[in-house]
Coordinates of C-alpha atoms in Angstrom, one line a residue:
M1 CA 13.4 85.9 -98.3
A2 CA 10.5 87.6 -100.5
S3 CA 10.3 86.2 -104.4
I4 CA 10.0 88.1 -107.1
K5 CA 6.8 87.6 -107.5
D6 CA 6.4 88.9 -104.2
I7 CA 7.6 92.1 -105.6
A8 CA 5.5 90.8 -108.8
K9 CA 2.1 91.3 -105.8
M10 CA 3.7 94.0 -103.8
A11 CA 4.7 96.4 -106.8
G12 CA 0.9 94.8 -108.6
V13 CA 2.5 94.3 -111.6
S14 CA 3.6 91.2 -113.5
T15 CA 6.9 88.6 -112.7
A16 CA 7.9 89.8 -116.3
T17 CA 7.3 93.7 -115.4
V18 CA 9.7 92.8 -112.4
S19 CA 12.2 91.2 -114.3
H20 CA 12.6 93.6 -117.8
V21 CA 12.9 95.8 -114.6
I22 CA 15.7 94.2 -113.0
N23 CA 17.2 93.4 -116.0
K24 CA 16.8 96.5 -117.9
T25 CA 15.7 93.6 -121.2
R26 CA 13.1 96.2 -121.9
Y27 CA 11.4 99.1 -121.7
V28 CA 9.3 99.7 -118.9
S29 CA 7.4 102.4 -117.8
P30 CA 8.7 105.3 -115.2
E31 CA 5.6 104.9 -113.2
L32 CA 6.0 101.0 -113.7
V33 CA 9.8 101.0 -112.5
E34 CA 8.7 103.2 -109.7
K35 CA 6.7 100.9 -108.4
V36 CA 9.3 97.8 -108.4
E37 CA 12.2 99.6 -107.2
Q38 CA 9.9 100.7 -104.1
A39 CA 8.7 96.7 -104.0
I40 CA 12.2 96.0 -103.5
K41 CA 12.7 98.5 -100.8
N42 CA 10.5 98.5 -98.7
A43 CA 10.4 93.6 -99.2
D44 CA 11.6 92.6 -95.7
S45 CA 14.9 91.4 -96.5
P46 CA 16.2 91.5 -99.4
P47 CA 14.9 89.6 -102.7
K48 CA 16.9 86.5 -103.2
F49 CA 17.5 88.1 -107.2
V50 CA 19.0 91.0 -106.0
V51 CA 21.2 89.1 -103.5
R52 CA 22.4 86.4 -106.6
R53 CA 22.8 89.7 -108.4
Q54 CA 24.9 91.9 -105.7
K55 CA 26.7 88.2 -105.5
K56 CA 27.4 87.5 -108.8
I57 CA 28.9 91.6 -109.0
R58 CA 31.0 90.5 -105.8
E59 CA 32.6 87.6 -107.4
N60 CA 32.7 89.4 -110.6
I61 CA 35.2 92.3 -108.3
H62 CA 36.7 89.7 -107.0
Q63 CA 38.3 88.1 -109.9
S64 CA 38.6 91.0 -111.3
Q65 CA 42.0 92.7 -111.2
N66 CA 42.0 94.7 -114.9
G67 CA 38.1 95.8 -114.5
V68 CA 35.9 98.7 -115.9
L69 CA 35.6 102.5 -114.0
L70 CA 33.1 105.0 -115.2
Y71 CA 33.5 108.8 -115.4
I72 CA 29.8 110.1 -115.8
C73 CA 29.6 114.0 -116.0
Q74 CA 27.2 116.0 -117.5
Y75 CA 29.4 118.1 -120.1
E76 CA 31.7 118.1 -122.1
E77 CA 33.0 120.9 -121.4
D78 CA 33.1 120.8 -117.8
N79 CA 36.2 122.4 -116.9
Y80 CA 36.4 121.2 -112.8
A81 CA 35.4 117.3 -114.4
G82 CA 37.5 117.8 -116.9
G83 CA 40.7 118.5 -115.4
V84 CA 39.8 116.1 -112.7
W85 CA 39.7 113.4 -115.6
S86 CA 43.2 114.3 -116.5
K87 CA 44.3 113.0 -113.5
L88 CA 42.4 110.4 -113.0
K89 CA 42.4 108.2 -116.5
P90 CA 46.4 107.8 -116.6
I91 CA 46.9 106.6 -112.3
M92 CA 43.8 104.2 -112.2
E93 CA 44.9 103.1 -116.4
S94 CA 47.9 102.2 -114.1
K95 CA 46.4 99.9 -111.6
G96 CA 45.1 98.0 -114.9
Y97 CA 41.9 99.1 -114.6
T98 CA 40.1 100.5 -117.8
M99 CA 38.7 104.0 -118.2
I100 CA 34.8 105.4 -119.7
R101 CA 33.9 108.9 -120.2
C102 CA 29.9 109.6 -120.8
N103 CA 28.1 112.4 -120.0
C104 CA 24.2 112.3 -118.7
N105 CA 22.5 115.1 -119.1
S106 CA 19.8 113.8 -121.5
D107 CA 17.2 111.2 -122.1
L108 CA 19.2 109.8 -124.4
E109 CA 23.0 109.4 -122.2
F110 CA 20.5 108.5 -119.6
G111 CA 19.3 105.4 -121.8
L112 CA 22.8 104.7 -122.5
V113 CA 24.8 105.2 -119.6
D114 CA 21.7 102.8 -117.9
K115 CA 22.0 100.6 -120.2
L116 CA 25.7 100.4 -120.4
L117 CA 25.4 99.6 -116.7
S118 CA 23.0 97.3 -117.2
D119 CA 24.7 94.8 -119.3
H120 CA 28.0 95.1 -118.9
V121 CA 29.3 93.0 -115.3
E122 CA 32.4 94.1 -115.8
I123 CA 31.7 97.3 -114.9
I124 CA 32.4 97.2 -110.8
G125 CA 32.6 101.2 -110.4
M126 CA 32.2 104.8 -111.6
F127 CA 33.8 108.0 -110.6
V128 CA 31.0 110.5 -110.7
S129 CA 31.1 114.6 -111.1
A130 CA 27.6 116.6 -111.4
R131 CA 27.7 120.5 -112.4
T132 CA 24.0 122.0 -111.7
D133 CA 20.7 120.1 -110.0
E134 CA 19.6 118.2 -113.5
F135 CA 18.3 115.1 -112.5
Y136 CA 20.1 112.5 -114.6
I137 CA 23.0 111.9 -112.4
Q138 CA 20.9 111.1 -110.4
K139 CA 19.0 109.0 -111.1
I140 CA 22.6 106.5 -112.2
V141 CA 23.3 107.3 -108.6
R142 CA 20.5 106.3 -106.3
T143 CA 20.0 103.3 -108.1
T144 CA 23.4 102.0 -108.0
N145 CA 24.9 98.5 -106.4
I146 CA 28.2 99.1 -107.6
P147 CA 30.8 101.3 -105.7
C148 CA 30.2 105.1 -105.7
V149 CA 32.9 108.2 -105.6
V150 CA 31.6 111.5 -106.4
I151 CA 33.6 114.1 -107.3
G152 CA 33.5 117.7 -106.5
N153 CA 29.9 119.1 -105.9
E154 CA 26.9 116.1 -104.0
V155 CA 24.8 114.8 -105.2
D156 CA 21.3 114.5 -104.0
D157 CA 22.4 114.7 -100.9
V158 CA 22.8 110.8 -101.8
A159 CA 24.9 108.9 -99.0
F160 CA 28.1 108.1 -101.3
D161 CA 32.1 108.7 -101.1
R162 CA 33.7 112.2 -102.0
V163 CA 36.1 114.4 -102.7
S164 CA 36.2 117.4 -103.6
T165 CA 37.9 121.1 -103.8
D166 CA 36.7 122.5 -100.7
I167 CA 34.3 125.6 -102.4
Y168 CA 33.9 127.1 -99.4
K169 CA 37.5 127.8 -98.1
A170 CA 38.2 128.6 -101.8
A171 CA 35.4 131.4 -101.3
Y172 CA 36.8 132.6 -98.3
D173 CA 39.8 132.4 -99.3
C174 CA 39.1 134.8 -102.4
T175 CA 37.4 137.3 -100.0
M176 CA 39.9 137.1 -97.5
H177 CA 42.7 138.3 -99.6
F178 CA 40.2 141.2 -101.2
I179 CA 39.4 142.6 -97.9
R180 CA 43.9 142.5 -96.5
S181 CA 44.6 144.0 -99.6
G182 CA 42.3 147.1 -98.9
H183 CA 39.0 146.6 -101.2
D184 CA 35.3 146.3 -99.0
K185 CA 33.6 146.5 -101.6
I186 CA 33.7 143.1 -103.0
A187 CA 30.9 141.9 -104.8
I188 CA 30.1 138.0 -105.9
L189 CA 28.9 136.8 -109.5
M190 CA 27.9 132.4 -109.2
G191 CA 25.5 130.9 -111.5
D192 CA 22.7 128.1 -112.0
L193 CA 25.2 125.3 -110.5
L194 CA 24.2 122.9 -107.4
K195 CA 22.5 124.6 -104.6
S196 CA 25.4 123.1 -102.3
Y197 CA 27.6 124.0 -104.4
N198 CA 26.2 127.8 -104.7
N199 CA 25.5 127.5 -100.4
D200 CA 29.3 126.9 -99.7
V201 CA 30.2 129.8 -101.3
I202 CA 28.1 132.0 -100.1
R203 CA 29.2 131.1 -96.5
G204 CA 32.6 131.5 -97.2
Y205 CA 31.8 135.0 -98.6
E206 CA 29.8 136.0 -95.8
N207 CA 31.2 135.2 -92.9
A208 CA 34.9 136.8 -95.1
L209 CA 33.5 139.8 -94.9
E210 CA 31.6 138.9 -90.9
Y211 CA 35.0 138.5 -90.2
G212 CA 37.2 141.6 -91.8
G213 CA 33.8 143.6 -90.1
I214 CA 32.0 144.4 -93.6
K215 CA 28.3 145.1 -93.9
L216 CA 26.9 142.2 -96.7
K217 CA 25.2 144.9 -98.9
N218 CA 22.7 142.3 -101.3
R219 CA 22.8 143.9 -104.3
Y220 CA 26.6 142.5 -103.9
I221 CA 24.9 139.6 -105.1
L222 CA 24.9 138.5 -108.4
H223 CA 23.0 135.3 -108.7
K224 CA 23.2 134.4 -112.5
D225 CA 20.3 131.5 -111.6
S226 CA 18.9 131.3 -115.9
D227 CA 19.1 132.0 -119.0
E228 CA 16.4 135.1 -118.6
K229 CA 18.9 137.1 -117.7
K230 CA 22.1 138.3 -119.4
I231 CA 25.3 138.4 -117.2
S232 CA 26.1 141.9 -119.3
D233 CA 22.6 143.1 -117.9
M234 CA 23.6 142.0 -113.9
L235 CA 27.2 144.4 -114.2
S236 CA 25.4 147.3 -115.4
E237 CA 22.6 146.8 -112.6
L238 CA 25.6 146.7 -110.4
L239 CA 28.3 148.3 -111.7
D240 CA 26.0 151.6 -113.1
G241 CA 25.5 153.1 -109.4
N242 CA 27.4 156.0 -107.7
D243 CA 28.2 152.5 -104.6
N244 CA 30.5 150.5 -106.9
P245 CA 32.8 147.7 -106.0
S246 CA 36.4 147.6 -106.4
A247 CA 36.7 143.3 -106.4
L248 CA 34.3 141.0 -107.6
L249 CA 34.9 137.3 -107.3
I250 CA 33.2 134.7 -110.0
A251 CA 31.9 131.6 -108.6
D252 CA 31.5 129.9 -111.7
S253 CA 34.8 130.2 -113.3
E254 CA 31.3 129.6 -116.8
H255 CA 31.0 133.4 -116.5
I256 CA 35.0 134.6 -117.0
Y257 CA 34.5 135.5 -120.9
R258 CA 31.8 137.0 -120.1
V259 CA 32.9 139.3 -117.6
Y260 CA 36.0 139.8 -119.4
R261 CA 34.2 140.7 -123.1
Y262 CA 31.9 143.2 -120.8
M263 CA 35.1 145.0 -119.0
M264 CA 36.3 146.1 -122.3
K265 CA 33.1 147.2 -123.8
R266 CA 32.4 149.3 -121.3
N267 CA 36.4 150.6 -121.1
I268 CA 36.8 149.2 -117.5
R269 CA 39.8 148.3 -116.1
C270 CA 41.1 145.6 -114.9
P271 CA 42.7 145.9 -112.1
K272 CA 42.3 150.0 -112.0
D273 CA 38.5 150.0 -111.6
L274 CA 37.7 146.0 -110.4
S275 CA 39.7 143.6 -109.1
I276 CA 38.9 140.2 -110.1
M277 CA 40.0 136.3 -109.1
C278 CA 38.0 133.4 -110.3
I279 CA 37.1 130.3 -108.3
G280 CA 38.5 127.7 -111.0
N281 CA 39.2 127.6 -114.4
E282 CA 42.7 126.8 -114.4
G283 CA 43.3 126.0 -118.7
S284 CA 42.5 129.7 -119.6
A285 CA 43.8 131.8 -116.5
P286 CA 46.6 132.7 -116.9
Y287 CA 46.2 133.5 -120.9
L288 CA 43.7 136.3 -120.0
N289 CA 44.8 139.9 -120.5
P290 CA 45.3 140.5 -117.4
A291 CA 46.3 137.3 -116.6
L292 CA 43.3 135.9 -113.9
S293 CA 44.4 135.7 -110.0
M294 CA 42.1 132.4 -109.0
A295 CA 42.0 129.5 -106.5
E296 CA 43.2 126.9 -108.3
N297 CA 42.0 123.5 -107.8
N298 CA 44.9 120.0 -106.3
F299 CA 43.2 118.3 -109.4
E300 CA 46.5 115.9 -109.3
Y301 CA 45.3 115.3 -105.0
I302 CA 41.7 115.1 -106.1
A303 CA 42.5 112.1 -108.0
E304 CA 44.6 109.8 -106.5
K305 CA 42.0 110.0 -103.1
A306 CA 39.2 109.2 -105.3
M307 CA 41.3 106.6 -106.5
D308 CA 41.7 105.1 -103.2
L309 CA 39.0 105.9 -102.1
M310 CA 37.2 102.9 -104.4
L311 CA 40.1 101.2 -104.9
D312 CA 39.3 100.0 -101.3
R313 CA 36.1 99.9 -102.1
I314 CA 36.4 97.7 -104.5
K315 CA 38.4 96.1 -102.1
E316 CA 36.3 95.3 -99.3
L317 CA 33.7 94.3 -101.4
S318 CA 35.4 91.5 -102.3
E319 CA 36.2 90.2 -99.6
K320 CA 33.4 91.0 -97.5
D321 CA 29.5 89.9 -97.7
K322 CA 27.5 92.3 -96.1
Y323 CA 27.4 94.5 -100.0
E324 CA 25.1 96.7 -98.5
A325 CA 26.7 97.8 -94.9
V326 CA 30.1 98.5 -97.8
L327 CA 28.5 100.6 -99.8
K328 CA 26.8 102.5 -96.4
K329 CA 30.0 103.7 -94.9
T330 CA 31.2 107.1 -96.7
S331 CA 33.8 109.4 -96.8
K332 CA 34.3 112.6 -96.9
I333 CA 37.2 114.4 -98.6
L334 CA 38.0 118.1 -98.7
V335 CA 40.6 119.4 -100.5
S336 CA 41.8 123.1 -99.3
P337 CA 42.2 125.5 -103.0
K338 CA 45.6 126.4 -103.6
I339 CA 45.4 130.9 -103.9
I340 CA 47.4 132.4 -107.8
I341 CA 47.2 135.7 -107.0
R342 CA 48.2 137.4 -110.9
D343 CA 47.5 140.4 -112.6
S344 CA 43.9 140.6 -112.3
I345 CA 44.3 142.7 -107.9
T346 CA 45.3 146.1 -107.3
G347 CA 46.2 147.0 -103.5
T348 CA 43.6 149.6 -102.2
A349 CA 45.5 152.7 -100.3
R350 CA 44.1 153.4 -98.0
G351 CA 44.3 156.1 -95.5
P352 CA 45.5 156.9 -92.4
F353 CA 41.6 156.8 -91.4
G354 CA 40.7 154.0 -93.7
E355 CA 39.7 156.3 -96.4
K356 CA 40.4 155.4 -99.9
G357 CA 43.2 156.2 -101.6
A358 CA 42.5 158.7 -104.9
D359 CA 43.9 158.8 -108.2
I360 CA 47.3 161.2 -108.9
N361 CA 45.6 162.0 -112.3
M362 CA 42.5 163.4 -110.3
L363 CA 44.1 166.7 -110.0
S364 CA 44.4 168.8 -112.2
L365 CA 44.2 172.5 -112.9
T366 CA 43.4 174.8 -115.6
E367 CA 45.4 177.2 -117.7
K368 CA 43.5 180.0 -116.4
E369 CA 43.8 178.2 -112.1
M370 CA 47.7 178.4 -113.0
D371 CA 47.3 181.8 -114.6
I372 CA 46.0 182.8 -111.0
C373 CA 48.5 180.7 -108.5
R374 CA 51.6 183.1 -110.9
M375 CA 49.5 186.2 -109.9
K376 CA 49.7 185.1 -106.2
R377 CA 53.1 184.2 -106.2
Y378 CA 53.0 181.5 -103.4
T379 CA 55.4 180.5 -101.2
A380 CA 56.2 176.8 -100.2
V381 CA 58.4 175.2 -97.4
I382 CA 59.3 171.3 -97.0
V383 CA 60.1 169.8 -93.4
Y384 CA 61.7 166.9 -93.7
H385 CA 61.5 163.9 -91.0
Y386 CA 65.3 163.3 -92.0
I387 CA 67.5 165.0 -95.5
G388 CA 70.7 163.9 -97.3
A389 CA 68.6 160.3 -99.2
S390 CA 68.7 159.7 -102.4
F391 CA 63.7 160.0 -102.4
M392 CA 64.2 163.1 -100.4
K393 CA 66.3 164.9 -103.1
L394 CA 64.1 163.6 -105.2
H395 CA 60.6 164.5 -104.2
E396 CA 62.3 168.4 -103.4
Q397 CA 63.0 168.3 -107.0
G398 CA 59.6 167.5 -108.0
V399 CA 57.8 169.9 -105.8
R400 CA 60.5 172.7 -107.3
D401 CA 59.4 171.7 -110.9
V402 CA 56.1 172.1 -110.9
F403 CA 56.4 174.5 -108.3
D404 CA 58.4 176.5 -111.4
R405 CA 55.7 176.3 -113.7
I406 CA 52.8 178.0 -111.7
G407 CA 54.5 180.6 -109.9
I408 CA 55.4 179.0 -106.5
T409 CA 59.2 179.3 -104.7
V410 CA 60.3 177.4 -101.8
I411 CA 62.0 179.0 -99.1
A412 CA 63.0 176.5 -97.2
V413 CA 63.3 173.0 -96.8
M414 CA 65.1 171.4 -93.4
G415 CA 65.4 167.9 -92.2
C416 CA 65.2 166.7 -88.7
Q417 CA 67.1 163.3 -89.3
M418 CA 64.2 161.7 -86.5
D419 CA 64.5 164.2 -84.1
F420 CA 61.7 164.9 -82.8
S421 CA 62.6 167.9 -80.7
M422 CA 64.5 169.2 -83.9
Q423 CA 62.0 169.1 -86.4
K424 CA 59.5 171.6 -83.0
K425 CA 62.2 173.5 -82.8
Q426 CA 62.0 174.0 -87.8
I427 CA 58.7 174.0 -88.0
E428 CA 58.1 177.0 -85.2
S429 CA 61.6 178.9 -87.4
L430 CA 59.5 178.9 -90.3
L431 CA 56.6 179.5 -89.5
M432 CA 58.4 182.7 -88.8
L433 CA 59.1 182.8 -92.7
E434 CA 54.4 183.3 -92.9
P435 CA 55.1 180.9 -95.9
D436 CA 51.5 179.9 -98.0
I437 CA 52.1 176.8 -98.5
M438 CA 53.7 173.6 -95.7
I439 CA 55.3 170.2 -96.7
A440 CA 55.7 167.4 -93.5
F441 CA 56.8 164.8 -93.3
P442 CA 56.0 163.9 -89.1
V443 CA 58.5 162.9 -87.6
N444 CA 55.9 160.5 -84.9
H445 CA 52.1 160.4 -84.3
T446 CA 51.9 161.3 -81.1
L447 CA 54.8 163.7 -80.3
T448 CA 54.2 165.8 -83.5
Q449 CA 50.7 167.3 -82.7
E450 CA 51.0 170.3 -80.6
V451 CA 53.0 172.1 -83.2
F452 CA 51.8 171.5 -86.1
E453 CA 48.2 172.5 -84.3
E454 CA 50.0 175.8 -84.1
V455 CA 50.6 175.7 -87.8
I456 CA 46.7 175.4 -89.2
R457 CA 46.1 178.0 -86.0
T458 CA 48.1 180.5 -88.9
K459 CA 47.6 180.9 -93.1
T460 CA 49.4 178.3 -94.0
R461 CA 47.9 175.8 -95.8
L462 CA 48.9 171.6 -94.5
I463 CA 50.0 169.2 -96.6
F464 CA 50.8 166.6 -95.2
M465 CA 53.0 163.7 -96.5
G466 CA 53.2 160.2 -95.6
H467 CA 51.6 159.7 -91.8
V468 CA 49.5 162.0 -90.2
P469 CA 49.3 163.2 -86.7
D470 CA 47.0 162.0 -83.9
R471 CA 43.9 164.2 -83.0
F472 CA 43.7 165.2 -86.5
E473 CA 41.3 163.3 -88.3
G474 CA 41.2 164.4 -91.2
S475 CA 40.4 168.2 -91.1
G476 CA 42.9 170.9 -90.7
Y477 CA 44.9 169.9 -93.5
V478 CA 44.5 169.9 -97.2
S479 CA 45.6 166.3 -97.9
C480 CA 48.1 163.8 -97.4
I481 CA 50.1 162.8 -100.1
N482 CA 52.1 158.9 -100.8
V483 CA 52.7 156.2 -102.5
N484 CA 50.8 153.7 -102.9
E485 CA 52.6 152.1 -99.9
R486 CA 50.1 148.3 -100.5
S487 CA 51.2 147.5 -103.8
N488 CA 54.6 147.9 -102.8
G489 CA 55.1 146.0 -99.9
R490 CA 53.3 143.5 -102.8
N491 CA 55.9 144.0 -104.9
I492 CA 58.4 143.5 -102.3
G493 CA 57.0 139.8 -101.3
R494 CA 56.9 138.9 -104.7
G495 CA 60.5 139.6 -105.3
L496 CA 61.7 138.4 -101.9
G497 CA 59.8 135.4 -102.8
D498 CA 61.4 134.7 -106.2
Y499 CA 64.8 135.0 -105.3
L500 CA 64.2 133.2 -102.4
L501 CA 63.3 130.1 -104.2
L502 CA 65.1 130.5 -106.9
N503 CA 68.4 130.0 -104.7
H504 CA 66.8 127.5 -102.9
K505 CA 65.8 129.6 -99.0
K506 CA 63.3 129.4 -96.7
N507 CA 63.2 131.5 -93.5
I508 CA 62.3 135.2 -93.3
G509 CA 62.8 137.2 -91.3
I510 CA 60.8 141.0 -90.7
I511 CA 62.2 143.5 -88.9
R512 CA 58.7 146.0 -88.7
Y513 CA 59.8 150.0 -87.7
G514 CA 59.3 151.1 -84.2
H515 CA 56.9 154.0 -84.8
Q516 CA 52.7 153.4 -85.8
F517 CA 53.1 155.2 -89.5
Y518 CA 50.0 154.0 -91.4
T519 CA 51.5 153.7 -94.5
T520 CA 54.4 151.4 -93.3
N521 CA 52.5 149.2 -91.2
Q522 CA 49.9 148.7 -94.2
R523 CA 53.2 147.5 -96.6
D524 CA 54.5 144.9 -93.9
L525 CA 51.0 143.7 -94.0
A526 CA 51.0 143.6 -97.3
V527 CA 55.1 141.7 -97.6
E528 CA 53.0 139.1 -94.9
Q529 CA 50.2 138.7 -97.1
I530 CA 52.2 137.6 -100.2
L531 CA 54.2 135.5 -98.5
R532 CA 52.4 133.3 -96.8
E533 CA 49.0 132.9 -99.7
E534 CA 51.6 133.2 -103.2
Y535 CA 54.8 131.1 -100.9
P536 CA 53.6 129.0 -98.7
E537 CA 56.8 126.9 -99.0
L538 CA 58.6 129.6 -97.3
R539 CA 58.2 130.3 -94.1
I540 CA 58.5 133.5 -91.7
C541 CA 59.9 132.4 -88.9
A542 CA 59.4 135.8 -86.9
T543 CA 58.2 139.4 -87.0

């Protein structure tokens, strides 16, 4: 077993220097500290004075039921560290321990924490939360000889117990929510956080895109890795082009306010122009305008698991002599985030062939165009899939009101009550009137192909409502018009979820329509998505 003289000889320093390094009783240059620490590490067996110190720590841990635990983080304003601290401090104090929170992000703070650890043997453990790759916390962790639990990001790849939000899953789930909401142009904004954090984020983002069949675009990946490049400049490059994203995932909650400020100055509407989600930012997300959707950290569960890991290590060290073996045995616990959907996301409507739905406000006629319509005296017919319901009455009245203003006459309105053969006969008879316009709700996507192909061979201009038959594939008709069924489904899902929770019910059955109407499918999928993601307490037991 090496003595202090042996270590001094190996390091090429005096025994007094070794003593000062070990006991931290005097300043020693970093170069000499490194030499002494390396000599101790290279010794065949732990030096006597190290063994004595470890024994003293074990005895202190064994005797202490109300020892001191440090909570070391980098920044006072770190939202993640603060969220965990608010839950961890009371539960550790309820067990009889004293909690002290320290920042460690400068030479001065490092010196204070280092001295605190060396001068106070009653400190029997520490929790560590690192936000960036700054080296101060890493220096503390590398030389620790008390139980340490890392909360959040990995610290310098050092092997310690660790409990954290599953950042990979947070990024994956947020990206998948965008995809299920109809978005296929999804950008991501990352900050200058730990490499391990950013690696998990980008991996989750890329894997979600791959699963959704969406090609990765490098211009959609924004990385704020220095102060030189402003968030506003990065967003301008992203949003001023021709291929703008419709959704943005913010991986670093520190950038939220800059993004909102930029959008407000540029009159970019959220979520109409850009839907936004963030990982974290529990404190202010509900109070932003619009309220921010997010992957929420489960701070309470993280704190509980961190406490369990710490208490287990303290107990093991008080009972066993194999000090190093206990500290080297590590556990990693990843806690799934909860997806919270608020007003910063909207569902993007899609057409029957995946095309993005256009805003109704894009359609307008000039006075000159309306005068031309009046002079032409166009005629129109409407073919409903069924008739008599309030929706059809309101729809017909809306069409008549608009057409009356521009001189188009509705000469016939028919409904087939979902009977294909009847709709076929109605369309054939209406074509004999030679209308200029036909507004049609097809009753079936396969059986109505031929009769509508007859329509497009005439002078009649065809407008589909709600659905397009097979074989048309975006040609032969003017447009397909429908309400945003994806948004309808999201609203239905939230209404149903809130009602069931309020009335203490949890089982749900979903009845789907038999025909493959793309709008109906969008609505049903949106309902199911909202129920599964936002109401995990409920159970879809049949579909």
